[in-house]
PDB file of C-alpha atoms in Angstrom:
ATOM      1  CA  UNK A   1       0.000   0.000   0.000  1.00  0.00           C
ATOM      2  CA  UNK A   2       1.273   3.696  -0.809  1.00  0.00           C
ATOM      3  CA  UNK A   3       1.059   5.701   1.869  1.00  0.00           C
ATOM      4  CA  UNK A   4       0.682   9.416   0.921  1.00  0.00           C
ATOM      5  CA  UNK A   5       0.871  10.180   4.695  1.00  0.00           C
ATOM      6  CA  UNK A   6       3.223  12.911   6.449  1.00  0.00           C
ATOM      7  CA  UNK A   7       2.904  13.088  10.835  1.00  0.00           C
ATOM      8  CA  UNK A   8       1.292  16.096  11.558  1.00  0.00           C
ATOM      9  CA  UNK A   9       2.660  19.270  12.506  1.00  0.00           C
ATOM     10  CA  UNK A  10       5.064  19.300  15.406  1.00  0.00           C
ATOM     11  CA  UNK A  11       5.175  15.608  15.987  1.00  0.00           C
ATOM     12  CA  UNK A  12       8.837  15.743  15.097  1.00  0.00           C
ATOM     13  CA  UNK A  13       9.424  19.589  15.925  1.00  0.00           C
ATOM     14  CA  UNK A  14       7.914  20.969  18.814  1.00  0.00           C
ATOM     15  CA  UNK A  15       5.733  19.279  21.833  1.00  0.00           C
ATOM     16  CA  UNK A  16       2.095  19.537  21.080  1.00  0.00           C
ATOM     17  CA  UNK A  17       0.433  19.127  25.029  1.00  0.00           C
ATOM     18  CA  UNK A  18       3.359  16.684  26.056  1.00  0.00           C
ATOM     19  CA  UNK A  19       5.764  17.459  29.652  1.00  0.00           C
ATOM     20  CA  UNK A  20       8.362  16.262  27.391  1.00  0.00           C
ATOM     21  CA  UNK A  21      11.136  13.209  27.698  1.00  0.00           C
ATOM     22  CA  UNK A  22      14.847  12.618  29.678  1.00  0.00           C
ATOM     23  CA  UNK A  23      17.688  11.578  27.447  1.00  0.00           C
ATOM     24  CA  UNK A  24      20.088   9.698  29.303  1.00  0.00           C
ATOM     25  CA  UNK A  25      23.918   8.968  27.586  1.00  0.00           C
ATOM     26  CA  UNK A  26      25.551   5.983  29.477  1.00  0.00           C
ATOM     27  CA  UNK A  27      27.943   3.557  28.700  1.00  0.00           C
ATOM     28  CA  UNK A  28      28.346  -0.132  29.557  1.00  0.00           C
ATOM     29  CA  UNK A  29      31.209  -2.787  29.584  1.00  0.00           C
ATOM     30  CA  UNK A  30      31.250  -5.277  26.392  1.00  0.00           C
ATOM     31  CA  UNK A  31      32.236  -8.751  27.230  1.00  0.00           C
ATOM     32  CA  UNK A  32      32.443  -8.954  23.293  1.00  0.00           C
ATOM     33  CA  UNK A  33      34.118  -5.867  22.066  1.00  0.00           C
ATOM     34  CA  UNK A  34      35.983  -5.883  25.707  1.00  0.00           C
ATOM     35  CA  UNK A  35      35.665  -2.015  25.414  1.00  0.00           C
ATOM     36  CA  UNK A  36      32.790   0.622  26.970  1.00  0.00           C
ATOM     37  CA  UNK A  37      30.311   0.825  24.565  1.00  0.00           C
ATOM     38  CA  UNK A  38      28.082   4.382  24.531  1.00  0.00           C
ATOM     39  CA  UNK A  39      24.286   3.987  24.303  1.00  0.00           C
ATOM     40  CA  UNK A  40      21.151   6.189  24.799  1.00  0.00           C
ATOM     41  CA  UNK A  41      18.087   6.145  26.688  1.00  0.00           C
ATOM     42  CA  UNK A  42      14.899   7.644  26.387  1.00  0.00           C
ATOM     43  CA  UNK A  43      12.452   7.427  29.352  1.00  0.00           C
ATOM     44  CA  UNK A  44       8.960   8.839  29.841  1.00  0.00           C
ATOM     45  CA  UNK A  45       8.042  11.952  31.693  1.00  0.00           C
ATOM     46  CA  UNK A  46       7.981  11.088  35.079  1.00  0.00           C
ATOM     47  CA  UNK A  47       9.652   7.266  34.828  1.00  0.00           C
ATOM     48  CA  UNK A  48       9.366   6.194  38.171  1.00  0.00           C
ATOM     49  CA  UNK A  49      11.623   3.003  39.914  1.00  0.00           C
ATOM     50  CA  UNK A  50       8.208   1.717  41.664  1.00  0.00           C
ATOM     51  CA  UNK A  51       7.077   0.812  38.035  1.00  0.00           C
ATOM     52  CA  UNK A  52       8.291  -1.457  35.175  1.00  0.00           C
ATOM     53  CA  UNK A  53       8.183  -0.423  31.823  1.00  0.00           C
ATOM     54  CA  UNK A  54       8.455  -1.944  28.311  1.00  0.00           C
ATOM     55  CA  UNK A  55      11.074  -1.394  26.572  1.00  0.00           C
ATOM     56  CA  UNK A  56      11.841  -0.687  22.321  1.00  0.00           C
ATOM     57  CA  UNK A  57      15.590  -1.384  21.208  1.00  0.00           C
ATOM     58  CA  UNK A  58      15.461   1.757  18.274  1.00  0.00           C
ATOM     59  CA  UNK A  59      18.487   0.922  15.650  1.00  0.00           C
ATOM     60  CA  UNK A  60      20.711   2.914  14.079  1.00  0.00           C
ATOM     61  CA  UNK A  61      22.045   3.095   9.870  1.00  0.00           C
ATOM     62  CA  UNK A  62      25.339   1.866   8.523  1.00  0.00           C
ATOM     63  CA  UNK A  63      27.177   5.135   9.127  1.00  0.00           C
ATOM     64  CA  UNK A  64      25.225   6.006  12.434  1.00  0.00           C
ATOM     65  CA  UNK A  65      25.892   5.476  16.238  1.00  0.00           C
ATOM     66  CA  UNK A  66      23.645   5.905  18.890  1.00  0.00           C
ATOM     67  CA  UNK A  67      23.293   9.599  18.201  1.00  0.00           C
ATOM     68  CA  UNK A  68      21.600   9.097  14.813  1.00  0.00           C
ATOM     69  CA  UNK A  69      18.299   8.648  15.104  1.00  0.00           C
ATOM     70  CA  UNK A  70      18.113  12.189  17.383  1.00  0.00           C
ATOM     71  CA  UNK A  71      17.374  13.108  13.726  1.00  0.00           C
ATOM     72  CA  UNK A  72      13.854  12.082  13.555  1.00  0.00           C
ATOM     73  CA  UNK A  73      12.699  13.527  16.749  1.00  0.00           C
ATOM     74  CA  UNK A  74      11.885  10.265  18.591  1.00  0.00           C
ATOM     75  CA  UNK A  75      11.275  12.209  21.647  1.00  0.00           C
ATOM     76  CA  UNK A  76       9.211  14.542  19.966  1.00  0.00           C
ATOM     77  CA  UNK A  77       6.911  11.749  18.895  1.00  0.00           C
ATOM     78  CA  UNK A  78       6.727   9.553  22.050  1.00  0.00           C
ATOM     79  CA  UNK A  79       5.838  12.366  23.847  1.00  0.00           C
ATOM     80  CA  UNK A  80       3.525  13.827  21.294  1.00  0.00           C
ATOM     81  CA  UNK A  81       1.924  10.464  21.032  1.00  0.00           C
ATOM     82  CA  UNK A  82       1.961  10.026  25.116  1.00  0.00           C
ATOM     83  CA  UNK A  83      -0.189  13.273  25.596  1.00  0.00           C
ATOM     84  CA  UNK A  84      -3.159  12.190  23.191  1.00  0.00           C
ATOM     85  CA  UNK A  85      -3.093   8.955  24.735  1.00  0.00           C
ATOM     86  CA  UNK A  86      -2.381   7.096  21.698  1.00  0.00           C
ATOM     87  CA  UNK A  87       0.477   4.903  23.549  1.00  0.00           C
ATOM     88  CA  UNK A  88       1.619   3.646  26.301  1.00  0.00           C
ATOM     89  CA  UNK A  89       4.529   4.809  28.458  1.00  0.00           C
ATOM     90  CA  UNK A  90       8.137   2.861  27.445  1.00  0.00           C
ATOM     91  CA  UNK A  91      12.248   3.094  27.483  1.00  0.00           C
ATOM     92  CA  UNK A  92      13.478   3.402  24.029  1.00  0.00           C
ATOM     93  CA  UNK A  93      17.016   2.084  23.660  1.00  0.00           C
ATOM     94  CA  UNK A  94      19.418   3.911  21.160  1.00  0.00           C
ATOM     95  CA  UNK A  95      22.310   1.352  21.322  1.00  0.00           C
ATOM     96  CA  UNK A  96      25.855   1.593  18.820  1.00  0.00           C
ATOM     97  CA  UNK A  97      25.127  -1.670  16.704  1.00  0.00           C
ATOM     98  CA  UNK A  98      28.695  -1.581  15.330  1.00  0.00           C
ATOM     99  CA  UNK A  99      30.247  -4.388  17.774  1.00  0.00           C
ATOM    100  CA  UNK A 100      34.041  -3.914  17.868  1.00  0.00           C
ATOM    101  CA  UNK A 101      35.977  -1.819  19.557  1.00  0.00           C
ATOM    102  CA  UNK A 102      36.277   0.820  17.312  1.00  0.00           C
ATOM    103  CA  UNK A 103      32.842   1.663  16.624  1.00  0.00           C
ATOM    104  CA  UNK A 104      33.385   5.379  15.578  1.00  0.00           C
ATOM    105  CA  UNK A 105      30.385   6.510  12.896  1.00  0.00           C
ATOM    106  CA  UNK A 106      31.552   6.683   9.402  1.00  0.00           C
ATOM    107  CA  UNK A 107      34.491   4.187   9.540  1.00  0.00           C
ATOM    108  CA  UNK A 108      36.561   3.921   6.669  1.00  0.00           C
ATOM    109  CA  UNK A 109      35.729   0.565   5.751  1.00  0.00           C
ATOM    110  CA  UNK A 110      31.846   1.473   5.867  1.00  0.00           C
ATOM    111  CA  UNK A 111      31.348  -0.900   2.683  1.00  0.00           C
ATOM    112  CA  UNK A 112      32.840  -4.431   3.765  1.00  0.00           C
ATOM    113  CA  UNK A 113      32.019  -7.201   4.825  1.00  0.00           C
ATOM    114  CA  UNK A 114      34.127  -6.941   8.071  1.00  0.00           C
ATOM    115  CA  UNK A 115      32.026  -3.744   8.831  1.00  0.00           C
ATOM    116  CA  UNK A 116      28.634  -5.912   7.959  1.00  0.00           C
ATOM    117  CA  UNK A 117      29.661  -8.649  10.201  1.00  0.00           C
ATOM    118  CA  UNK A 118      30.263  -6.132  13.199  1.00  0.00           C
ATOM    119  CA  UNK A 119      26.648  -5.279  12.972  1.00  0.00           C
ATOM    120  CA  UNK A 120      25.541  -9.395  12.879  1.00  0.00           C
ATOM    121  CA  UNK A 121      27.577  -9.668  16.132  1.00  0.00           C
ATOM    122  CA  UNK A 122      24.975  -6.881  17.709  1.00  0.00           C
ATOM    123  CA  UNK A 123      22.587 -10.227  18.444  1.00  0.00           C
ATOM    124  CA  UNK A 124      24.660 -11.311  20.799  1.00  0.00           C
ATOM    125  CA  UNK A 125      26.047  -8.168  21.954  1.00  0.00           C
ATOM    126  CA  UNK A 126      22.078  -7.306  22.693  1.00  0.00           C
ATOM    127  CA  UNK A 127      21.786  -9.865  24.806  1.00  0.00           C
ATOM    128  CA  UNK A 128      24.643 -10.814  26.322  1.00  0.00           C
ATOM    129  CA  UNK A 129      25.369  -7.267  27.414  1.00  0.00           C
ATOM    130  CA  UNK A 130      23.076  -4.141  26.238  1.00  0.00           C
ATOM    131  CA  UNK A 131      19.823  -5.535  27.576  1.00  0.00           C
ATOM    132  CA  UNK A 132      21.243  -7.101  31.000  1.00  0.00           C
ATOM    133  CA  UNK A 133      22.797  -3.372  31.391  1.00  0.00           C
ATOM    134  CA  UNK A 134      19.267  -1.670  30.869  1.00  0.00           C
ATOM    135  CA  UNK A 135      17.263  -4.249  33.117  1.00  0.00           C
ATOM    136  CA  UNK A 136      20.100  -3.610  36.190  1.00  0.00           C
ATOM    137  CA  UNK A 137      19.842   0.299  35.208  1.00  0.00           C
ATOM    138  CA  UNK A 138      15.982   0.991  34.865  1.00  0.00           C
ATOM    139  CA  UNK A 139      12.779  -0.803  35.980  1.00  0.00           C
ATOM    140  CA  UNK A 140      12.128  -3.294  33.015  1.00  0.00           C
ATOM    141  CA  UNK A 141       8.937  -5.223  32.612  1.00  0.00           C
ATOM    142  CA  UNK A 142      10.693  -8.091  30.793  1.00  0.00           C
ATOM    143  CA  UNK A 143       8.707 -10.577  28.292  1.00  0.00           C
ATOM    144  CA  UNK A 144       8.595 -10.735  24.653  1.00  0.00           C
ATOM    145  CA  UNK A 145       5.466  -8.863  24.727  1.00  0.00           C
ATOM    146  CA  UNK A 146       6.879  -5.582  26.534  1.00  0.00           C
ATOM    147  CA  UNK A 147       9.987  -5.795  24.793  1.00  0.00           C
ATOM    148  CA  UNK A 148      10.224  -4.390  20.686  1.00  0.00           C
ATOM    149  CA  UNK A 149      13.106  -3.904  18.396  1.00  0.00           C
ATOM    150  CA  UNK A 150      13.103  -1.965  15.294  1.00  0.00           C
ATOM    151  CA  UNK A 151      15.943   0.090  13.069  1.00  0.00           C
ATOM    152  CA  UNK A 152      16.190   2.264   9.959  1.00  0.00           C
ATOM    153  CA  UNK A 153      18.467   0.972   6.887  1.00  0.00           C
ATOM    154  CA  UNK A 154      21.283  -1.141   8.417  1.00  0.00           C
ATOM    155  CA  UNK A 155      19.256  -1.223  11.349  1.00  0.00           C
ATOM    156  CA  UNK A 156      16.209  -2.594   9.372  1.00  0.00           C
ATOM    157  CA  UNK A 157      18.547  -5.550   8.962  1.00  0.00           C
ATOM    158  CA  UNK A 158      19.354  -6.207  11.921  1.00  0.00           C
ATOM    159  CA  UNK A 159      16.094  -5.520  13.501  1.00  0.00           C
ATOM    160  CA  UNK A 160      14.813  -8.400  10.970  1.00  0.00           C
ATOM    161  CA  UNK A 161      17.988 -10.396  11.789  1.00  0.00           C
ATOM    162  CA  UNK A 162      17.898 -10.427  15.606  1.00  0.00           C
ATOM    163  CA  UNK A 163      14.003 -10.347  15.533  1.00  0.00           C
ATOM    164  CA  UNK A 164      12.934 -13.143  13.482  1.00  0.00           C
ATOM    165  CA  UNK A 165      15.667 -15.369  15.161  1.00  0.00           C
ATOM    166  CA  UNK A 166      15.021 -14.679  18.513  1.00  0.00           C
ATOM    167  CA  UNK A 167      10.970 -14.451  18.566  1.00  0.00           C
ATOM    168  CA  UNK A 168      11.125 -15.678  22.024  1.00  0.00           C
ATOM    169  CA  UNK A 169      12.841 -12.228  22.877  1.00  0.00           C
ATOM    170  CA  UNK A 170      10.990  -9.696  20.992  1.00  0.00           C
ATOM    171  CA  UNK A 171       7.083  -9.345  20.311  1.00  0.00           C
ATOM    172  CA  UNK A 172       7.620  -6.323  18.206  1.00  0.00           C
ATOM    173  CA  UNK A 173       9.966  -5.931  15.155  1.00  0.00           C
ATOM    174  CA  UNK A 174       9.827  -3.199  12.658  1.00  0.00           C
ATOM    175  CA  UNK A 175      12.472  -2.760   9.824  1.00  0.00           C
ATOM    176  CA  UNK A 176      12.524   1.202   8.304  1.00  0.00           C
ATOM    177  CA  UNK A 177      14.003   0.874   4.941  1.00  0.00           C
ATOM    178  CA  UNK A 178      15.802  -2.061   5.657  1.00  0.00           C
ATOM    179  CA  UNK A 179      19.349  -2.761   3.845  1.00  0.00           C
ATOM    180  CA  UNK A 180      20.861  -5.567   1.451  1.00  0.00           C
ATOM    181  CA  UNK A 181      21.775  -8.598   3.374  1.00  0.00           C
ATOM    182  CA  UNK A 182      18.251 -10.521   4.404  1.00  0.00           C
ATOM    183  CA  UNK A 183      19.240 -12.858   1.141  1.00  0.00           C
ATOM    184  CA  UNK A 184      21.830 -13.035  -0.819  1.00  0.00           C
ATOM    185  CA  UNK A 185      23.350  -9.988  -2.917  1.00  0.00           C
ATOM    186  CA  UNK A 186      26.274  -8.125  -4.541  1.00  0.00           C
ATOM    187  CA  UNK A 187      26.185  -4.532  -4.202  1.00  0.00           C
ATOM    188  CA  UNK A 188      28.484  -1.386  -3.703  1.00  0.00           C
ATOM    189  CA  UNK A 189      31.243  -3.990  -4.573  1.00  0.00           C
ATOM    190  CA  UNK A 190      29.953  -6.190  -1.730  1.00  0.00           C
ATOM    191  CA  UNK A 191      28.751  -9.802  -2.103  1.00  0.00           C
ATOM    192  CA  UNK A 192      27.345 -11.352   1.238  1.00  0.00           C
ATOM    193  CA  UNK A 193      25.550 -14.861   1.372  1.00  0.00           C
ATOM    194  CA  UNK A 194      22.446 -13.712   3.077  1.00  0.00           C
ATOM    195  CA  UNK A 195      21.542 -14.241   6.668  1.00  0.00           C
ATOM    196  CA  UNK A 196      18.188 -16.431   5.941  1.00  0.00           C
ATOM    197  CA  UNK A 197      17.151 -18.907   3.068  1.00  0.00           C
ATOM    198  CA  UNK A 198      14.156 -17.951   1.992  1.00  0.00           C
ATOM    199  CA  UNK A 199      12.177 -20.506   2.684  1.00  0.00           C
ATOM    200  CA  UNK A 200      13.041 -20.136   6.438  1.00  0.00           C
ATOM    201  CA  UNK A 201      12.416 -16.343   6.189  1.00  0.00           C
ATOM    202  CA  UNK A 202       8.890 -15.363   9.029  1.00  0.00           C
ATOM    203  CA  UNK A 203       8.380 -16.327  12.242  1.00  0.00           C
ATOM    204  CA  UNK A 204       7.716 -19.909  13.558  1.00  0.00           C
ATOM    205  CA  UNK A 205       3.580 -21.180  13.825  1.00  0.00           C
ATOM    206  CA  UNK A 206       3.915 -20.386  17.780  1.00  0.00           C
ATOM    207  CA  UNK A 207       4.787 -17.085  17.290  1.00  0.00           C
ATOM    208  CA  UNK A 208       2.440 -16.224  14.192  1.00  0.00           C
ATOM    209  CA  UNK A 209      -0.314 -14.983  15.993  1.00  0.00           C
ATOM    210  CA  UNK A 210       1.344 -12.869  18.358  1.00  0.00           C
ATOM    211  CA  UNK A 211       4.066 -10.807  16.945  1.00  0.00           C
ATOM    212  CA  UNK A 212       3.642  -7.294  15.417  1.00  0.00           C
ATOM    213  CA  UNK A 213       6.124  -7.166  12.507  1.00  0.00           C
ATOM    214  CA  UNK A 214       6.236  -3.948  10.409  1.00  0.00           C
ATOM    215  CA  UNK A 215       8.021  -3.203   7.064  1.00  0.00           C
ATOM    216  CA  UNK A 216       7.722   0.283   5.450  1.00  0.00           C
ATOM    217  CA  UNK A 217      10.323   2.200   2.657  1.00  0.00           C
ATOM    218  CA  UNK A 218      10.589   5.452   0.614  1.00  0.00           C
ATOM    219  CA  UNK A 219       8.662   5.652  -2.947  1.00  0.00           C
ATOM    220  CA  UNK A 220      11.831   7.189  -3.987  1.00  0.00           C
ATOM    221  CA  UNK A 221      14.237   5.192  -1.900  1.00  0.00           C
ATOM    222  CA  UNK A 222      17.667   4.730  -4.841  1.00  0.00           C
ATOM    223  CA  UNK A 223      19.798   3.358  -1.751  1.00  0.00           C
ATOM    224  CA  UNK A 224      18.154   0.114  -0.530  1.00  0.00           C
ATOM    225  CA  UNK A 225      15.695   0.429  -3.331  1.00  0.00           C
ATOM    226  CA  UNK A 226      13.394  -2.679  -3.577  1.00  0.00           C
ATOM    227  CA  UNK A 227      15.308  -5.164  -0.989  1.00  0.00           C
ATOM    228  CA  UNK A 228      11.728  -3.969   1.554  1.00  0.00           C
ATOM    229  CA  UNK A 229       9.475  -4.937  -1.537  1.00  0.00           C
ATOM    230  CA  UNK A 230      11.138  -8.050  -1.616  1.00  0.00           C
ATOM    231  CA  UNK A 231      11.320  -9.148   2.210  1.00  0.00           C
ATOM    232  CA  UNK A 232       7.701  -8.004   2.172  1.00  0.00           C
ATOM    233  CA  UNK A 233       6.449 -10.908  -0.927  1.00  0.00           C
ATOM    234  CA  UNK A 234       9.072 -13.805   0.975  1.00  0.00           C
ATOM    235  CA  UNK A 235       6.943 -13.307   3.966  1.00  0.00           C
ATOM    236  CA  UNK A 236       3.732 -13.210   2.043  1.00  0.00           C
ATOM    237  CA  UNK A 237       4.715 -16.348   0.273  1.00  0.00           C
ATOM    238  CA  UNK A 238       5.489 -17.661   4.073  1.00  0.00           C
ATOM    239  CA  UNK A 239       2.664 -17.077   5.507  1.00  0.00           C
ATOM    240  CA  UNK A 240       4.138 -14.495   8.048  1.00  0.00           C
ATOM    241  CA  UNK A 241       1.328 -11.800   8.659  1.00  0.00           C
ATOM    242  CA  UNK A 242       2.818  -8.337   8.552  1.00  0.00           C
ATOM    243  CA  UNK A 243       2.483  -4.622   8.075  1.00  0.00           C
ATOM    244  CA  UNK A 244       4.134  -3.230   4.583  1.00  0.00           C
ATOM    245  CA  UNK A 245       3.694   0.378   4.000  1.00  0.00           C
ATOM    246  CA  UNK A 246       5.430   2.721   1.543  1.00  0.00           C
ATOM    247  CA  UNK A 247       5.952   6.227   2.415  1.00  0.00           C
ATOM    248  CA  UNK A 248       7.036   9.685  -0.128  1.00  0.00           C
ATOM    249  CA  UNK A 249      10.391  10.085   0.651  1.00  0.00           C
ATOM    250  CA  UNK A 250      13.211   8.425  -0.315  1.00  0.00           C
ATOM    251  CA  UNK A 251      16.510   6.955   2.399  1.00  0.00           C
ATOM    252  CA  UNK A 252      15.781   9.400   4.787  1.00  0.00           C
ATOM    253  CA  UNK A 253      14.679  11.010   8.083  1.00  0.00           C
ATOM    254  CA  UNK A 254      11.214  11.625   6.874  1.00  0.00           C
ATOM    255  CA  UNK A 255      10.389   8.207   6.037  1.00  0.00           C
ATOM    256  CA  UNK A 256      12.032   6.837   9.272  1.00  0.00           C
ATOM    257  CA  UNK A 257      10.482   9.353  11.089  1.00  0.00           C
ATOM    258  CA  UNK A 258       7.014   8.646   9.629  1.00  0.00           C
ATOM    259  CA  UNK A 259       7.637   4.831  10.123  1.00  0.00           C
ATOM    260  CA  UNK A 260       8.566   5.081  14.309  1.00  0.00           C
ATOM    261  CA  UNK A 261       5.268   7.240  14.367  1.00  0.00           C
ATOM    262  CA  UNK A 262       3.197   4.192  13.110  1.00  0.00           C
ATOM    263  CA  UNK A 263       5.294   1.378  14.815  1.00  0.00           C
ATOM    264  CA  UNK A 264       5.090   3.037  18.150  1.00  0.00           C
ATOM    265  CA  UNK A 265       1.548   3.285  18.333  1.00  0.00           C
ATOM    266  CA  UNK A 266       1.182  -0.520  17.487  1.00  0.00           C
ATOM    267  CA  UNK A 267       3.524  -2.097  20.254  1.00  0.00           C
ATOM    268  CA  UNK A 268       3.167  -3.463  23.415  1.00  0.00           C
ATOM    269  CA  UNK A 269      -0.475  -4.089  22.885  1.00  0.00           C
ATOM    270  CA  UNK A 270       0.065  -7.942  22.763  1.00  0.00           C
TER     271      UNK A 270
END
């Protein structure tokens, strides 16, 4: 479906009748990387110890870090969204998904596989380390249903990589122009094997009927171009009920922006 749809006014620019959100910048220990690792947190107005919140794991692009998605005015739109009452309360998590040690934005070697791999590794980086971190730092209400994951280009990937493999882990996955990589490819001078076979790409029967998975891209989108089009018929063809929706835009901020609106307000209703 063609979505002809922009957020309204102020939703990314200026708080409508919302108290607002806390950024938090912290950093954690990597047993993988064996280095400190920066990540972000958003919480609620008001986030309060005595309750437990769900949580969405928000990913960033191949050239981004945890700062990148400040771009789209995610706090803008949670708390936008908060004050009409059209979600509930949650952490978002803006993690670095690059997993080595140097994990600088805009690395040299942005285009190889070496660089691709680092961003694989973020599975078990997630949870071996960023989400025990965040449940001993905040008040977590833990569960695959109060726990979503969902990224923008590289992130998309990932967010489709880590999300359809651990289903036991996340009831909510949502992939924002997602990149090359699902299947197997050459591009940019790059040729990578694919992380699924086809037939085994969707969720398993036990988690078909209770897992929100969202796909949306650009209508003028001449970076990942039609890999979303494609993921979008394999899990048609597998029987893996999903959300596809196309915004005007291209590989950009107002796409990804549009996107996190409309995943937001569908998580954590499980």
């Amino acid at each position: 479906m063609r979505e002809n749809y922009i957020m309204p006014d102020g939703y990314n620019q200026k708080y409508i009748k919302g108290k607002g959100v806390k950024w938090c910048s912290l950093s954690y220990h990597s047993s993988i990387t064996l280095s400190e690792r920066k990540l972000n947190v958003i919480l609620p107005y008001g986030y309060n110890d005595a309750k437990e919140y769900p949580v969405l794991y928000l990913l960033h692009g191949i050239g981004g870090d945890e700062n990148e998605w400040k771009d789209a005015g995610p706090g803008y739109i949670i708390s936008n969204l908060l004050s009409e009452h059209k979600i509930k309360e949650f952490i978002t998590v803006l993690p670095n998904v690059r997993t080595r040690a140097d994990d600088q934005s805009n690395p040299e070697d942005i285009f190889t596989l070496g660089h691709f791999k680092a961003f694989d590794m973020f599975r078990e980086e997630l949870t071996e380390n960023t989400m025990p971190f965040i449940e001993e730092k905040f008040s977590i209400k833990k569960g695959r249903e109060h726990t979503a994951i969902a990224g923008l280009s590289m992130g998309g990937r990932e967010s489709l990589y880590i999300g359809l493999t651990r289903p036991d882990i996340f009831g909510y996955i949502g992939a924002f122009s997602p990149a090359y990589g699902i299947f197997p490819y050459t591009n940019n001078g790059v040729t990578e094997k694919g992380l699924f076979k086809k037939e085994d790409f969707g969720l398993p029967d036990e988690y078909k009927d209770n897992t929100f998975l969202m796909l949306a891209n650009g209508d003028n989108d001449m970076v990942t171009k039609e890999q979303a089009y494609m993921y979008h018929n394999v899990l048609m063809k597998n029987n893996t009920k999903h959300l596809y929706k196309i915004y005007m835009g291209g590989h950009d901020f107002s796409v990804w922006g549009s996107s996190l609106y409309e995943f937001v307000q569908h998580i954590f209703n499980i």
